[in-house]
mmCIF file of C-alpha atoms in Angstrom:
data_model
loop_
_atom_site.group_PDB
_atom_site.id
_atom_site.type_symbol
_atom_site.label_atom_id
_atom_site.label_comp_id
_atom_site.label_asym_id
_atom_site.label_seq_id
_atom_site.Cartn_x
_atom_site.Cartn_y
_atom_site.Cartn_z
ATOM 1 C CA UNK Q 18 33.863 33.055 19.306
ATOM 2 C CA UNK Q 19 33.252 29.442 20.255
ATOM 3 C CA UNK Q 20 32.955 26.712 17.591
ATOM 4 C CA UNK Q 21 33.129 22.932 17.280
ATOM 5 C CA UNK Q 22 35.689 21.515 14.871
ATOM 6 C CA UNK Q 23 36.350 18.060 13.400
ATOM 7 C CA UNK Q 24 38.904 16.236 11.288
ATOM 8 C CA UNK Q 25 36.509 13.421 10.588
ATOM 9 C CA UNK Q 26 38.020 11.262 13.300
ATOM 10 C CA UNK Q 27 34.927 10.499 15.344
ATOM 11 C CA UNK Q 28 32.508 12.022 17.838
ATOM 12 C CA UNK Q 29 34.941 11.590 20.735
ATOM 13 C CA UNK Q 30 37.534 13.701 18.883
ATOM 14 C CA UNK Q 31 35.294 16.771 18.409
ATOM 15 C CA UNK Q 32 36.870 19.922 19.802
ATOM 16 C CA UNK Q 33 35.239 23.043 21.222
ATOM 17 C CA UNK Q 34 37.593 25.880 20.324
ATOM 18 C CA UNK Q 35 37.912 29.681 20.274
ATOM 19 C CA UNK Q 36 38.167 31.238 16.816
ATOM 20 C CA UNK Q 37 38.678 34.843 15.630
ATOM 21 C CA UNK Q 38 35.612 37.055 15.382
ATOM 22 C CA UNK Q 39 34.555 37.281 11.688
ATOM 23 C CA UNK Q 40 33.796 40.540 9.872
ATOM 24 C CA UNK Q 41 31.638 40.827 6.726
ATOM 25 C CA UNK Q 42 33.262 41.798 3.438
ATOM 26 C CA UNK Q 43 31.511 43.070 0.301
ATOM 27 C CA UNK Q 44 28.353 41.079 -0.421
ATOM 28 C CA UNK Q 45 28.523 39.228 2.896
ATOM 29 C CA UNK Q 46 26.256 39.088 5.961
ATOM 30 C CA UNK Q 47 27.374 38.202 9.470
ATOM 31 C CA UNK Q 48 24.903 35.926 11.245
ATOM 32 C CA UNK Q 49 24.756 35.267 14.963
ATOM 33 C CA UNK Q 50 23.657 31.652 15.014
ATOM 34 C CA UNK Q 51 20.649 30.772 17.187
ATOM 35 C CA UNK Q 52 20.080 27.068 16.477
ATOM 36 C CA UNK Q 53 21.436 24.228 14.332
ATOM 37 C CA UNK Q 54 19.683 21.025 13.276
ATOM 38 C CA UNK Q 55 21.410 17.700 12.741
ATOM 39 C CA UNK Q 56 21.252 15.370 9.737
ATOM 40 C CA UNK Q 57 22.546 11.831 9.084
ATOM 41 C CA UNK Q 58 25.133 13.490 6.839
ATOM 42 C CA UNK Q 59 26.693 15.193 9.881
ATOM 43 C CA UNK Q 60 27.527 11.785 11.300
ATOM 44 C CA UNK Q 61 29.249 10.846 8.010
ATOM 45 C CA UNK Q 62 31.351 14.016 8.177
ATOM 46 C CA UNK Q 63 32.309 13.692 11.858
ATOM 47 C CA UNK Q 64 33.104 10.001 11.454
ATOM 48 C CA UNK Q 65 35.088 10.631 8.247
ATOM 49 C CA UNK Q 66 33.127 8.243 6.033
ATOM 50 C CA UNK Q 67 34.178 8.046 2.378
ATOM 51 C CA UNK Q 68 34.068 11.391 0.547
ATOM 52 C CA UNK Q 69 32.545 13.142 3.579
ATOM 53 C CA UNK Q 70 35.877 13.018 5.465
ATOM 54 C CA UNK Q 71 37.359 16.532 5.755
ATOM 55 C CA UNK Q 72 40.872 16.977 4.402
ATOM 56 C CA UNK Q 73 41.498 19.799 6.923
ATOM 57 C CA UNK Q 74 39.911 20.987 10.156
ATOM 58 C CA UNK Q 75 36.280 21.888 9.547
ATOM 59 C CA UNK Q 76 33.342 23.340 11.462
ATOM 60 C CA UNK Q 77 30.582 20.707 11.075
ATOM 61 C CA UNK Q 78 26.802 20.819 10.527
ATOM 62 C CA UNK Q 79 24.985 22.247 7.518
ATOM 63 C CA UNK Q 80 21.643 23.412 8.927
ATOM 64 C CA UNK Q 81 21.179 26.492 11.072
ATOM 65 C CA UNK Q 82 19.299 29.721 11.626
ATOM 66 C CA UNK Q 83 20.344 33.035 13.086
ATOM 67 C CA UNK Q 84 20.052 36.821 13.130
ATOM 68 C CA UNK Q 85 21.932 39.076 10.749
ATOM 69 C CA UNK Q 86 24.094 41.334 12.952
ATOM 70 C CA UNK Q 87 26.147 43.171 10.320
ATOM 71 C CA UNK Q 88 26.276 43.514 6.536
ATOM 72 C CA UNK Q 89 29.126 44.265 4.174
ATOM 73 C CA UNK Q 90 29.246 46.784 1.376
ATOM 74 C CA UNK Q 91 26.858 46.284 -1.545
ATOM 75 C CA UNK Q 92 24.474 44.031 0.423
ATOM 76 C CA UNK Q 93 20.879 44.712 -0.624
ATOM 77 C CA UNK Q 94 18.844 41.626 0.324
ATOM 78 C CA UNK Q 95 19.083 41.767 4.118
ATOM 79 C CA UNK Q 96 19.404 44.164 7.041
ATOM 80 C CA UNK Q 97 20.651 43.695 10.608
ATOM 81 C CA UNK Q 98 17.885 42.043 12.595
ATOM 82 C CA UNK Q 99 16.649 39.803 9.764
ATOM 83 C CA UNK Q 100 16.361 36.099 10.617
ATOM 84 C CA UNK Q 101 17.901 33.852 7.992
ATOM 85 C CA UNK Q 102 19.021 30.302 7.232
ATOM 86 C CA UNK Q 103 21.882 29.252 4.995
ATOM 87 C CA UNK Q 104 21.417 27.300 1.762
ATOM 88 C CA UNK Q 105 23.050 23.848 1.709
ATOM 89 C CA UNK Q 106 24.463 24.365 -1.819
ATOM 90 C CA UNK Q 107 25.129 28.120 -1.758
ATOM 91 C CA UNK Q 108 25.708 28.402 -5.518
ATOM 92 C CA UNK Q 109 22.475 26.608 -6.505
ATOM 93 C CA UNK Q 110 20.175 29.591 -6.855
ATOM 94 C CA UNK Q 111 17.610 28.247 -9.359
ATOM 95 C CA UNK Q 112 17.177 25.940 -12.321
ATOM 96 C CA UNK Q 113 18.843 22.542 -12.711
ATOM 97 C CA UNK Q 114 21.739 21.340 -10.609
ATOM 98 C CA UNK Q 115 24.986 21.449 -12.555
ATOM 99 C CA UNK Q 116 28.692 21.216 -11.806
ATOM 100 C CA UNK Q 117 28.982 24.936 -11.121
ATOM 101 C CA UNK Q 118 26.204 24.687 -8.533
ATOM 102 C CA UNK Q 119 27.340 21.474 -6.868
ATOM 103 C CA UNK Q 120 30.211 23.049 -4.947
ATOM 104 C CA UNK Q 121 31.129 23.736 -1.303
ATOM 105 C CA UNK Q 122 28.096 22.235 0.448
ATOM 106 C CA UNK Q 123 27.902 23.565 3.982
ATOM 107 C CA UNK Q 124 29.451 21.539 6.764
ATOM 108 C CA UNK Q 125 31.196 18.947 4.619
ATOM 109 C CA UNK Q 126 34.698 18.072 3.474
ATOM 110 C CA UNK Q 127 35.130 21.244 1.441
ATOM 111 C CA UNK Q 128 33.422 24.001 3.468
ATOM 112 C CA UNK Q 129 32.756 24.954 7.081
ATOM 113 C CA UNK Q 130 29.317 24.504 8.553
ATOM 114 C CA UNK Q 131 27.271 26.465 11.048
ATOM 115 C CA UNK Q 132 28.283 25.096 14.470
ATOM 116 C CA UNK Q 133 29.917 28.378 15.489
ATOM 117 C CA UNK Q 134 28.528 31.343 17.357
ATOM 118 C CA UNK Q 135 28.885 33.544 14.251
ATOM 119 C CA UNK Q 136 28.974 32.615 10.550
ATOM 120 C CA UNK Q 137 29.651 34.675 7.411
ATOM 121 C CA UNK Q 138 27.461 34.041 4.363
ATOM 122 C CA UNK Q 139 27.233 35.535 0.913
ATOM 123 C CA UNK Q 140 23.917 37.385 0.866
ATOM 124 C CA UNK Q 141 22.753 35.215 -2.053
ATOM 125 C CA UNK Q 142 23.374 32.094 0.026
ATOM 126 C CA UNK Q 143 20.770 32.745 2.749
ATOM 127 C CA UNK Q 144 16.994 33.007 2.814
ATOM 128 C CA UNK Q 145 14.486 34.547 5.204
ATOM 129 C CA UNK Q 146 12.593 31.955 7.267
ATOM 130 C CA UNK Q 147 8.858 31.822 8.105
ATOM 131 C CA UNK Q 148 8.025 34.204 10.937
ATOM 132 C CA UNK Q 149 5.721 31.776 12.804
ATOM 133 C CA UNK Q 150 8.526 29.264 13.438
ATOM 134 C CA UNK Q 151 10.739 29.133 16.510
ATOM 135 C CA UNK Q 152 14.510 29.170 16.027
ATOM 136 C CA UNK Q 153 14.665 25.416 16.699
ATOM 137 C CA UNK Q 154 11.957 24.786 14.090
ATOM 138 C CA UNK Q 155 13.456 27.113 11.490
ATOM 139 C CA UNK Q 156 16.888 25.488 11.862
ATOM 140 C CA UNK Q 157 15.507 22.205 10.501
ATOM 141 C CA UNK Q 158 14.640 23.578 7.049
ATOM 142 C CA UNK Q 159 17.763 23.758 4.838
ATOM 143 C CA UNK Q 160 18.413 20.050 4.191
ATOM 144 C CA UNK Q 161 15.544 17.863 5.446
ATOM 145 C CA UNK Q 162 12.648 20.164 4.517
ATOM 146 C CA UNK Q 163 14.051 21.328 1.173
ATOM 147 C CA UNK Q 164 14.880 17.746 0.196
ATOM 148 C CA UNK Q 165 11.361 16.626 1.050
ATOM 149 C CA UNK Q 166 9.864 19.567 -0.864
ATOM 150 C CA UNK Q 167 12.018 18.802 -3.901
ATOM 151 C CA UNK Q 168 10.819 15.181 -3.815
ATOM 152 C CA UNK Q 169 7.150 15.703 -3.023
ATOM 153 C CA UNK Q 170 6.355 18.905 -4.888
ATOM 154 C CA UNK Q 171 8.916 19.330 -7.661
ATOM 155 C CA UNK Q 172 9.599 15.715 -8.747
ATOM 156 C CA UNK Q 173 6.631 13.597 -7.655
ATOM 157 C CA UNK Q 174 4.197 16.496 -8.061
ATOM 158 C CA UNK Q 175 1.801 14.930 -5.580
ATOM 159 C CA UNK Q 176 -1.864 15.558 -6.430
ATOM 160 C CA UNK Q 177 -4.958 15.336 -4.190
ATOM 161 C CA UNK Q 178 -5.962 11.758 -3.475
ATOM 162 C CA UNK Q 179 -2.659 10.171 -4.492
ATOM 163 C CA UNK Q 180 -1.029 7.587 -2.247
ATOM 164 C CA UNK Q 181 2.461 8.513 -1.014
ATOM 165 C CA UNK Q 182 4.569 5.830 0.680
ATOM 166 C CA UNK Q 183 6.883 7.431 3.251
ATOM 167 C CA UNK Q 184 9.597 5.372 4.875
ATOM 168 C CA UNK Q 185 10.473 6.092 8.489
ATOM 169 C CA UNK Q 186 9.887 9.026 10.820
ATOM 170 C CA UNK Q 187 13.122 10.962 10.553
ATOM 171 C CA UNK Q 188 13.369 14.567 9.445
ATOM 172 C CA UNK Q 189 12.947 14.150 5.680
ATOM 173 C CA UNK Q 190 10.158 11.604 6.129
ATOM 174 C CA UNK Q 191 8.090 13.764 8.456
ATOM 175 C CA UNK Q 192 8.457 16.808 6.228
ATOM 176 C CA UNK Q 193 7.343 14.647 3.303
ATOM 177 C CA UNK Q 194 4.311 13.575 5.392
ATOM 178 C CA UNK Q 195 3.427 17.167 6.188
ATOM 179 C CA UNK Q 196 3.852 18.381 2.608
ATOM 180 C CA UNK Q 197 1.968 15.453 1.073
ATOM 181 C CA UNK Q 198 -0.897 15.879 3.547
ATOM 182 C CA UNK Q 199 -1.110 19.639 2.910
ATOM 183 C CA UNK Q 200 -1.189 18.960 -0.862
ATOM 184 C CA UNK Q 201 -4.157 16.623 -0.420
ATOM 185 C CA UNK Q 202 -2.192 13.402 -0.778
ATOM 186 C CA UNK Q 203 -2.710 10.186 1.210
ATOM 187 C CA UNK Q 204 0.500 9.477 3.160
ATOM 188 C CA UNK Q 205 1.225 5.845 4.104
ATOM 189 C CA UNK Q 206 4.002 5.704 6.676
ATOM 190 C CA UNK Q 207 6.362 2.796 7.519
ATOM 191 C CA UNK Q 208 8.041 2.456 10.896
ATOM 192 C CA UNK Q 209 9.121 -0.223 13.337
ATOM 193 C CA UNK Q 210 7.480 1.583 16.257
ATOM 194 C CA UNK Q 211 3.754 1.576 16.958
ATOM 195 C CA UNK Q 212 4.229 4.701 19.072
ATOM 196 C CA UNK Q 213 5.814 6.560 16.182
ATOM 197 C CA UNK Q 214 3.118 5.362 13.808
ATOM 198 C CA UNK Q 215 0.435 6.637 16.156
ATOM 199 C CA UNK Q 216 2.116 10.036 16.144
ATOM 200 C CA UNK Q 217 2.313 9.916 12.335
ATOM 201 C CA UNK Q 218 -1.450 9.282 12.167
ATOM 202 C CA UNK Q 219 -2.011 12.264 14.423
ATOM 203 C CA UNK Q 220 -0.012 14.314 11.881
ATOM 204 C CA UNK Q 221 -2.237 13.245 8.972
ATOM 205 C CA UNK Q 222 -1.001 9.857 7.804
ATOM 206 C CA UNK Q 223 -4.011 8.049 6.326
ATOM 207 C CA UNK Q 224 -2.419 4.610 6.756
ATOM 208 C CA UNK Q 225 0.556 3.062 8.562
ATOM 209 C CA UNK Q 226 2.478 -0.216 8.550
ATOM 210 C CA UNK Q 227 4.778 -1.577 11.260
ATOM 211 C CA UNK Q 228 7.447 -3.319 9.188
ATOM 212 C CA UNK Q 229 8.653 -5.387 12.152
ATOM 213 C CA UNK Q 230 5.212 -6.876 12.558
ATOM 214 C CA UNK Q 231 4.671 -7.111 8.794
ATOM 215 C CA UNK Q 232 8.145 -7.887 7.318
ATOM 216 C CA UNK Q 233 6.780 -8.189 3.756
ATOM 217 C CA UNK Q 234 5.525 -4.625 3.900
ATOM 218 C CA UNK Q 235 5.685 -4.158 0.116
ATOM 219 C CA UNK Q 236 3.119 -6.922 -0.311
ATOM 220 C CA UNK Q 237 0.956 -5.305 2.376
ATOM 221 C CA UNK Q 238 1.137 -1.993 0.486
ATOM 222 C CA UNK Q 239 -0.237 -3.704 -2.601
ATOM 223 C CA UNK Q 240 -3.081 -5.246 -0.589
ATOM 224 C CA UNK Q 241 -4.008 -1.887 0.913
ATOM 225 C CA UNK Q 242 -4.044 -0.185 -2.474
ATOM 226 C CA UNK Q 243 -6.185 -2.780 -4.197
ATOM 227 C CA UNK Q 244 -3.113 -4.420 -5.824
ATOM 228 C CA UNK Q 245 -2.387 -1.174 -7.674
ATOM 229 C CA UNK Q 246 0.521 0.120 -5.619
ATOM 230 C CA UNK Q 247 1.159 3.634 -4.344
ATOM 231 C CA UNK Q 248 1.510 6.568 -6.706
ATOM 232 C CA UNK Q 249 4.776 7.785 -5.158
ATOM 233 C CA UNK Q 250 7.507 6.460 -2.881
ATOM 234 C CA UNK Q 251 9.778 8.616 -0.721
ATOM 235 C CA UNK Q 252 12.733 6.230 -0.514
ATOM 236 C CA UNK Q 253 15.027 7.163 2.385
ATOM 237 C CA UNK Q 254 16.654 3.781 3.163
ATOM 238 C CA UNK Q 255 18.471 2.677 0.023
ATOM 239 C CA UNK Q 256 20.299 -0.617 -0.475
ATOM 240 C CA UNK Q 257 18.134 -3.695 -0.966
ATOM 241 C CA UNK Q 258 15.124 -1.588 0.120
ATOM 242 C CA UNK Q 259 14.976 -0.006 -3.322
ATOM 243 C CA UNK Q 260 13.638 -3.202 -4.906
ATOM 244 C CA UNK Q 261 10.941 -3.373 -2.266
ATOM 245 C CA UNK Q 262 9.935 0.195 -3.110
ATOM 246 C CA UNK Q 263 9.833 -0.824 -6.767
ATOM 247 C CA UNK Q 264 7.443 -3.666 -5.835
ATOM 248 C CA UNK Q 265 5.193 -1.278 -3.891
ATOM 249 C CA UNK Q 266 4.863 1.476 -6.519
ATOM 250 C CA UNK Q 267 2.178 1.451 -9.199
ATOM 251 C CA UNK Q 268 2.685 1.346 -12.939
ATOM 252 C CA UNK Q 269 4.084 4.695 -14.126
ATOM 253 C CA UNK Q 270 4.567 5.799 -10.526
ATOM 254 C CA UNK Q 271 7.527 7.688 -9.101
ATOM 255 C CA UNK Q 272 10.268 6.857 -6.621
ATOM 256 C CA UNK Q 273 12.193 9.757 -5.102
ATOM 257 C CA UNK Q 274 15.501 8.261 -4.021
ATOM 258 C CA UNK Q 275 17.066 10.081 -1.087
ATOM 259 C CA UNK Q 276 18.342 7.533 1.390
ATOM 260 C CA UNK Q 277 21.853 6.412 2.258
ATOM 261 C CA UNK Q 278 20.966 4.652 5.507
ATOM 262 C CA UNK Q 279 21.618 1.178 3.982
ATOM 263 C CA UNK Q 280 24.848 2.118 2.213
ATOM 264 C CA UNK Q 281 26.210 3.938 -0.821
ATOM 265 C CA UNK Q 282 24.941 1.529 -3.494
ATOM 266 C CA UNK Q 283 21.684 -0.246 -4.292
ATOM 267 C CA UNK Q 284 20.776 -3.185 -6.553
ATOM 268 C CA UNK Q 285 17.735 -2.838 -8.756
ATOM 269 C CA UNK Q 286 15.502 -5.278 -10.605
ATOM 270 C CA UNK Q 287 15.922 -3.654 -13.990
ATOM 271 C CA UNK Q 288 13.264 -5.839 -15.622
ATOM 272 C CA UNK Q 289 10.613 -4.694 -13.122
ATOM 273 C CA UNK Q 290 11.892 -1.120 -13.364
ATOM 274 C CA UNK Q 291 11.270 -1.144 -17.131
ATOM 275 C CA UNK Q 292 8.068 -3.186 -16.903
ATOM 276 C CA UNK Q 293 6.522 -0.779 -14.425
ATOM 277 C CA UNK Q 294 7.530 2.301 -16.455
ATOM 278 C CA UNK Q 295 8.700 3.894 -13.235
ATOM 279 C CA UNK Q 296 10.279 7.322 -12.872
ATOM 280 C CA UNK Q 297 13.238 7.065 -10.462
ATOM 281 C CA UNK Q 298 14.409 10.455 -9.268
ATOM 282 C CA UNK Q 299 17.668 11.114 -7.456
ATOM 283 C CA UNK Q 300 16.990 13.945 -5.007
ATOM 284 C CA UNK Q 301 19.772 16.326 -3.957
ATOM 285 C CA UNK Q 302 18.450 18.948 -1.493
ATOM 286 C CA UNK Q 303 17.321 21.898 -3.592
ATOM 287 C CA UNK Q 304 17.965 25.390 -4.881
ATOM 288 C CA UNK Q 305 17.388 28.754 -3.226
ATOM 289 C CA UNK Q 306 14.322 29.138 -5.440
ATOM 290 C CA UNK Q 307 12.896 25.853 -4.054
ATOM 291 C CA UNK Q 308 13.760 26.906 -0.483
ATOM 292 C CA UNK Q 309 11.890 30.203 -0.831
ATOM 293 C CA UNK Q 310 8.951 28.519 -2.584
ATOM 294 C CA UNK Q 311 8.772 25.989 0.248
ATOM 295 C CA UNK Q 312 8.947 28.672 2.918
ATOM 296 C CA UNK Q 313 5.951 30.447 1.362
ATOM 297 C CA UNK Q 314 4.025 27.139 1.414
ATOM 298 C CA UNK Q 315 5.011 26.493 5.043
ATOM 299 C CA UNK Q 316 3.843 29.961 6.003
ATOM 300 C CA UNK Q 317 0.585 29.698 4.068
ATOM 301 C CA UNK Q 318 -0.258 26.342 5.673
ATOM 302 C CA UNK Q 319 1.222 27.232 9.070
ATOM 303 C CA UNK Q 320 3.243 24.007 9.054
ATOM 304 C CA UNK Q 321 5.424 23.474 12.083
ATOM 305 C CA UNK Q 322 8.503 21.195 11.783
ATOM 306 C CA UNK Q 323 8.650 18.301 14.258
ATOM 307 C CA UNK Q 324 11.507 18.846 16.742
ATOM 308 C CA UNK Q 325 12.172 15.779 18.812
ATOM 309 C CA UNK Q 326 14.777 17.109 21.235
ATOM 310 C CA UNK Q 327 16.873 20.224 21.776
ATOM 311 C CA UNK Q 328 20.401 20.070 23.211
ATOM 312 C CA UNK Q 329 22.507 23.008 24.428
ATOM 313 C CA UNK Q 330 25.409 24.003 22.218
ATOM 314 C CA UNK Q 331 28.059 22.491 24.516
ATOM 315 C CA UNK Q 332 26.322 19.100 24.289
ATOM 316 C CA UNK Q 333 26.681 18.725 20.531
ATOM 317 C CA UNK Q 334 28.527 15.367 20.882
ATOM 318 C CA UNK Q 335 25.601 14.021 22.941
ATOM 319 C CA UNK Q 336 23.152 15.271 20.342
ATOM 320 C CA UNK Q 337 25.065 13.422 17.628
ATOM 321 C CA UNK Q 338 25.005 10.202 19.640
ATOM 322 C CA UNK Q 339 21.270 10.603 20.173
ATOM 323 C CA UNK Q 340 20.817 11.052 16.423
ATOM 324 C CA UNK Q 341 22.958 7.961 15.850
ATOM 325 C CA UNK Q 342 20.730 5.912 18.164
ATOM 326 C CA UNK Q 343 17.745 6.346 15.857
ATOM 327 C CA UNK Q 344 15.426 6.962 18.803
ATOM 328 C CA UNK Q 345 14.309 10.364 17.515
ATOM 329 C CA UNK Q 346 10.950 11.249 15.945
ATOM 330 C CA UNK Q 347 11.635 14.286 13.781
ATOM 331 C CA UNK Q 348 14.647 16.539 14.135
ATOM 332 C CA UNK Q 349 17.423 16.825 16.701
ATOM 333 C CA UNK Q 350 18.463 20.429 17.327
ATOM 334 C CA UNK Q 351 21.296 22.264 19.090
ATOM 335 C CA UNK Q 352 20.544 25.712 20.484
ATOM 336 C CA UNK Q 353 23.213 28.394 21.092
#
């Protein structure tokens, strides 16, 4: 079977190789991959940044969907023909995230990902995906969608009428917009592109701010919310941006911290953090329980993920460079 491999030495060094055909053992399902979706994390792995650098040759990319083609002994959850997606943290089934659950995330330094024609999974490490979605749409769910669901539904617990500040128009941000809107919230979206903001309004954003035209966007957020601030912030940038989010959130509001775009550390105005009585949540994807809960919500509301562009499997390096450019609106997908 064909697969891409990396040693974390850059996009140009990616290799398309032939690997042995896998066979399912007890408790395993063999999945013929149909589509894979890219995340910013995949760039960190392929470029070998910090702890994302593989110590040995790895198959990259965490998010994908496919069809079960064979099952091993003792498998009870799935049958050949079922369409499934892998869980980013395969041992996080439910409950709180602990050290036993935070192991072997797909497509990172410690475990292979899904950018191969066939992939073996433990049956407990995959979920069925909503039937109304295309393969390209379903492939986007494991990281971006589950992370947004964890933030919007489980941590922020968005209620009807609440203001939700959403930064950017990447995968997590647009899922957060869709979930907040479906829950009755009032999404306020930031972007540097008027065209992207217009598309966000068409998706249900009740307000938008172009942060290039209004550099002090946190002050503008306060103006637009009657000096109260937003109820919730979906923080996907990080770095110095965290203090601006703290300025924009209301007293006793929540900030769901997801973003690494501005680096691996962030300063914080601790006085304002205390004064505002803010809840700051670190968001790490989610459990299988959250994934299945989210899929039921997506099916009930007939939500369709936003796929910006689809590349053929052989053009994975081009897809990564497109993701790196930041030109996308929604998710970048590779189809097999």
